[in-house]
Amino acid sequence: MKSLLEITNLFKKSNVMNWKTASPIHPKNRGIPTPSKKFNTSCEGCNICVEVCPTKAIQLESPQVLHIDYGACLQCGECVSHCPENKLQNSGFIYVFSKHRDLLKATYKDGELIPKKELPNTKNHDDFEKLTFKNGFLYREVAAAGNNTVECELNASYNSVFDSEREGVRCVASPKHADAVVYSGPISGKMAGPLADALAVISEPKALIACGTEAVSGGLYQMGTIPKDPDLYIAGDPPRPDVSIQAFRYLMGRFPFSFQEALHKFLSSEK
């Protein structure tokens, strides 16, 4: 009976994630908050969304101009659920990552996104891409005072659906064997030193990857000392396994992506 089941499985369709057809939109996830179609008609600037945001990721410059720092957004949906006139919506947009921190900040005028121009790669981005494009990279994960949710999702990235190792991306026990450091958490005073030490022993070119909203901005907490500006920012509390892997693919040059352009394209298609 067991042998028959194994033979049957050989002919079944694979459940492994297809990264070429993966979408930045997941309708079953809240995703990031975005202005709804009602925003440009009747927002009166009540500031409730600003007040309920636990990380102060939302700023209302005027009833017409809204700023959202998606690098600080927990994707908790509080702003959406408390808006009395349904001016905000849960978009389902989950690909919130960039090589540049400023590009995770969005400005909306009359409900329309004002997209920022994509910034060029740094020399380290280019060097790391050349190193990893073909064979992938190894990383050492550092839990810098996080709540272990990022670690749980990174562990899930190795299951048979996401299969991170298929992309050549694998966690190793020592930074001496790694090409990058992936860290989670807002970096407490006691973890700033170990994080810096882990990065220091890796030879160039190397990458520092901020994984999770707390690592990107501190989230609910004050941001600690970062050894250098991260080469990749992955927001979300925590990021889904497919989001992290797709972000790694983006860092390696295997996935062309711009957060601002992708978000603008998605919002335009919603109209």
Coordinates of C-alpha atoms in Angstrom, one line a residue:
M1 CA 0.0 0.0 0.0
K2 CA 2.8 2.4 0.9
S3 CA 4.6 1.6 -2.4
L4 CA 1.4 2.3 -4.3
L5 CA 1.1 5.7 -2.6
E6 CA 4.7 6.6 -3.4
I7 CA 4.2 5.7 -7.1
T8 CA 0.9 7.7 -7.2
N9 CA 2.8 10.8 -5.8
L10 CA 5.2 10.7 -8.6
F11 CA 2.4 11.6 -11.0
K12 CA 0.8 14.3 -8.9
K13 CA 1.4 18.0 -9.5
S14 CA 4.1 19.5 -7.5
N15 CA 3.2 21.8 -4.6
V16 CA 6.5 23.6 -4.6
M17 CA 6.3 27.4 -4.9
N18 CA 6.8 28.6 -8.5
W19 CA 8.7 31.9 -8.0
K20 CA 8.2 33.0 -11.6
T21 CA 4.4 33.1 -11.2
A22 CA 4.3 34.1 -7.5
S23 CA 2.2 37.2 -6.8
P24 CA 2.8 40.2 -4.4
I25 CA -0.9 40.1 -3.7
H26 CA -2.4 37.6 -1.2
P27 CA -6.1 38.0 -0.8
K28 CA -6.2 36.0 2.4
N29 CA -3.6 38.3 4.1
R30 CA -4.3 41.8 5.3
G31 CA -1.2 43.1 3.7
I32 CA -0.4 46.8 4.0
P33 CA -3.1 49.5 4.4
T34 CA -3.8 51.7 1.4
P35 CA -6.3 54.5 0.8
S36 CA -9.7 53.2 -0.4
K37 CA -11.7 54.7 -3.3
K38 CA -13.5 56.8 -0.7
F39 CA -10.4 58.6 0.5
N40 CA -10.3 61.4 -2.1
T41 CA -14.0 62.3 -1.6
S42 CA -14.7 62.7 2.1
C43 CA -11.7 62.3 4.4
E44 CA -12.0 65.0 7.0
G45 CA -8.7 64.5 8.7
C46 CA -10.0 63.1 12.0
N47 CA -6.6 61.6 12.7
I48 CA -8.0 58.4 14.2
C49 CA -5.8 56.3 12.0
V50 CA -2.8 58.2 13.2
E51 CA -3.8 57.8 16.9
V52 CA -4.5 54.1 16.8
C53 CA -1.3 53.1 14.8
P54 CA 0.9 51.4 17.4
T55 CA 4.1 52.3 15.6
K56 CA 3.2 55.8 14.4
A57 CA 3.7 54.6 10.9
I58 CA 0.9 56.9 9.6
Q59 CA 1.0 60.7 9.3
L60 CA -1.8 62.8 8.0
E61 CA -0.3 66.0 6.6
S62 CA -3.8 67.3 5.5
P63 CA -7.1 65.7 4.7
Q64 CA -5.7 65.2 1.2
V65 CA -2.1 64.1 1.9
L66 CA -1.3 60.9 3.7
H67 CA 2.2 59.5 4.6
I68 CA 2.6 55.8 5.5
D69 CA 6.0 54.3 6.5
Y70 CA 5.6 50.7 5.5
G71 CA 8.9 49.9 7.0
A72 CA 7.3 50.7 10.4
C73 CA 3.9 49.1 9.6
L74 CA 3.0 45.9 11.4
Q75 CA 0.2 45.2 8.9
C76 CA -2.1 44.8 12.0
G77 CA -5.1 46.4 10.3
E78 CA -5.9 48.7 13.3
C79 CA -6.0 51.8 11.1
V80 CA -8.4 50.1 8.7
S81 CA -10.8 48.8 11.4
H82 CA -10.9 52.1 13.3
C83 CA -11.4 54.4 10.3
P84 CA -15.0 55.7 10.7
E85 CA -15.6 56.3 7.0
N86 CA -13.7 53.3 5.5
K87 CA -11.1 55.6 3.9
L88 CA -8.4 52.9 4.3
Q89 CA -8.4 49.3 3.2
N90 CA -6.4 46.1 3.8
S91 CA -4.8 45.7 0.4
G92 CA -3.4 42.1 0.5
F93 CA -0.1 43.5 -0.9
I94 CA 2.7 41.6 0.9
Y95 CA 5.9 42.2 -1.0
V96 CA 7.2 45.0 1.3
F97 CA 10.9 44.9 0.7
S98 CA 13.6 47.1 -0.8
K99 CA 17.3 47.7 -0.9
H100 CA 16.7 51.3 0.3
R101 CA 14.9 52.2 3.5
D102 CA 13.4 55.4 2.1
L103 CA 11.6 53.6 -0.7
L104 CA 9.4 51.8 1.9
K105 CA 7.8 55.2 2.7
A106 CA 4.8 56.2 0.6
T107 CA 3.0 59.4 0.1
Y108 CA -0.6 59.6 -1.1
K109 CA -2.4 62.7 -2.4
D110 CA -6.1 62.5 -2.8
G111 CA -5.8 58.8 -2.5
E112 CA -3.3 58.5 -5.3
L113 CA 0.2 57.2 -4.7
I114 CA 3.0 59.5 -5.6
P115 CA 5.7 57.0 -6.6
K116 CA 9.3 57.6 -5.8
K117 CA 12.0 56.9 -8.3
E118 CA 14.0 53.7 -7.8
L119 CA 17.5 54.3 -6.4
P120 CA 20.5 52.7 -8.0
N121 CA 22.3 49.8 -6.4
T122 CA 25.3 50.5 -4.2
K123 CA 28.7 48.9 -5.1
N124 CA 28.2 46.4 -2.4
H125 CA 24.8 45.5 -3.9
D126 CA 26.4 44.8 -7.3
D127 CA 29.3 42.9 -5.8
F128 CA 27.0 40.7 -3.7
E129 CA 24.8 40.1 -6.7
K130 CA 27.7 38.9 -8.7
L131 CA 28.8 36.6 -5.9
T132 CA 25.4 35.0 -5.3
F133 CA 23.4 35.2 -8.6
K134 CA 24.3 31.7 -9.7
N135 CA 24.8 29.7 -6.5
G136 CA 22.8 31.5 -3.8
F137 CA 24.2 32.4 -0.4
L138 CA 24.5 31.2 3.2
Y139 CA 23.4 33.3 6.1
R140 CA 23.8 33.4 9.8
E141 CA 20.6 34.5 11.6
V142 CA 20.9 36.7 14.6
A143 CA 17.9 37.2 16.9
A144 CA 18.6 40.7 18.1
A145 CA 15.9 40.9 20.9
G146 CA 13.0 39.9 18.6
N147 CA 10.0 37.8 19.6
N148 CA 11.0 34.7 17.6
T149 CA 8.2 35.1 15.0
V150 CA 10.7 35.9 12.3
E151 CA 12.7 32.8 13.2
C152 CA 9.5 30.7 13.0
E153 CA 8.8 32.0 9.5
L154 CA 12.4 31.5 8.3
N155 CA 12.2 27.9 9.6
A156 CA 9.1 27.4 7.6
S157 CA 10.9 28.7 4.5
Y158 CA 12.7 25.3 4.3
N159 CA 9.5 23.2 4.1
S160 CA 8.5 21.3 0.9
V161 CA 6.3 24.2 -0.3
F162 CA 8.8 27.1 -0.2
D163 CA 12.0 25.1 -0.2
S164 CA 14.5 27.9 0.4
E165 CA 17.5 25.6 -0.3
R166 CA 16.2 25.2 -3.9
E167 CA 17.3 28.8 -4.4
G168 CA 20.7 28.1 -2.7
V169 CA 19.7 30.1 0.4
R170 CA 20.5 28.3 3.6
C171 CA 21.1 29.2 7.3
V172 CA 24.4 28.1 8.8
A173 CA 25.6 27.8 12.4
S174 CA 28.6 30.2 12.2
P175 CA 29.0 33.5 10.5
K176 CA 32.5 32.4 9.5
H177 CA 30.7 30.1 6.9
A178 CA 28.2 32.8 5.8
D179 CA 27.9 35.4 3.1
A180 CA 25.3 37.4 4.9
V181 CA 23.8 38.1 8.3
V182 CA 20.0 38.1 8.6
Y183 CA 18.8 39.8 11.9
S184 CA 15.5 40.2 13.5
G185 CA 14.4 42.4 16.4
P186 CA 15.0 46.0 17.3
I187 CA 18.6 45.3 18.5
S188 CA 18.8 45.6 22.2
G189 CA 21.9 47.0 24.0
K190 CA 23.1 43.5 24.8
M191 CA 22.7 42.3 21.2
A192 CA 24.3 45.2 19.4
G193 CA 27.8 43.8 20.0
P194 CA 27.1 40.2 19.0
L195 CA 25.3 41.4 15.8
A196 CA 28.3 43.6 14.9
D197 CA 30.7 40.8 15.6
A198 CA 28.8 38.3 13.5
L199 CA 28.9 40.7 10.5
A200 CA 32.6 41.6 11.1
V201 CA 33.9 38.0 10.6
I202 CA 32.3 37.6 7.2
S203 CA 34.6 38.4 4.2
E204 CA 33.6 41.0 1.6
P205 CA 31.3 41.2 -0.3
K206 CA 28.7 40.6 2.4
A207 CA 25.2 41.6 3.1
L208 CA 23.3 42.7 6.2
I209 CA 19.6 41.9 5.9
A210 CA 16.9 43.4 8.2
C211 CA 14.1 40.9 8.4
G212 CA 10.8 42.0 10.0
T213 CA 9.4 45.4 10.9
E214 CA 11.3 45.5 14.2
A215 CA 14.6 45.0 12.4
V216 CA 13.7 47.6 9.8
S217 CA 12.4 50.4 12.1
G218 CA 12.2 49.2 15.7
G219 CA 8.5 48.6 15.4
L220 CA 7.0 49.0 18.8
Y221 CA 10.4 49.6 20.3
Q222 CA 13.3 52.1 20.0
M223 CA 15.7 51.1 17.3
G224 CA 19.1 50.0 18.6
T225 CA 22.6 50.4 17.1
I226 CA 23.0 48.9 13.6
P227 CA 26.5 48.0 12.5
K228 CA 25.9 49.5 9.1
D229 CA 23.0 50.4 6.8
P230 CA 21.3 47.1 5.8
D231 CA 21.6 46.0 2.2
L232 CA 18.0 44.7 2.2
Y233 CA 15.0 45.6 4.3
I234 CA 12.1 43.1 4.6
A235 CA 9.1 44.5 6.4
G236 CA 6.2 42.7 8.0
D237 CA 5.6 41.3 11.5
P238 CA 6.8 38.8 10.6
P239 CA 7.3 38.5 6.8
R240 CA 5.8 35.3 5.3
P241 CA 8.3 32.7 4.2
D242 CA 7.6 33.4 0.5
V243 CA 8.1 37.1 1.0
S244 CA 11.5 36.6 2.6
I245 CA 12.7 34.2 -0.1
Q246 CA 11.4 36.5 -2.9
A247 CA 13.3 39.3 -1.2
F248 CA 16.5 37.2 -1.1
R249 CA 16.0 36.5 -4.8
Y250 CA 15.7 40.2 -5.4
L251 CA 19.0 40.8 -3.5
M252 CA 20.7 38.1 -5.7
G253 CA 19.4 39.8 -8.9
R254 CA 17.1 36.9 -9.8
F255 CA 13.9 38.9 -9.3
P256 CA 13.5 42.3 -10.8
F257 CA 11.4 44.4 -8.4
S258 CA 10.6 47.9 -7.2
F259 CA 8.3 48.3 -4.2
Q260 CA 7.1 51.7 -5.3
E261 CA 6.5 50.6 -8.9
A262 CA 4.8 47.4 -7.9
L263 CA 2.5 49.1 -5.4
H264 CA 1.6 51.8 -7.9
K265 CA 0.8 49.2 -10.6
F266 CA -1.4 47.3 -8.1
L267 CA -3.3 50.4 -6.9
S268 CA -3.8 51.5 -10.5
S269 CA -5.3 48.1 -11.4
E270 CA -7.7 48.4 -8.5
K271 CA -9.5 51.5 -10.0

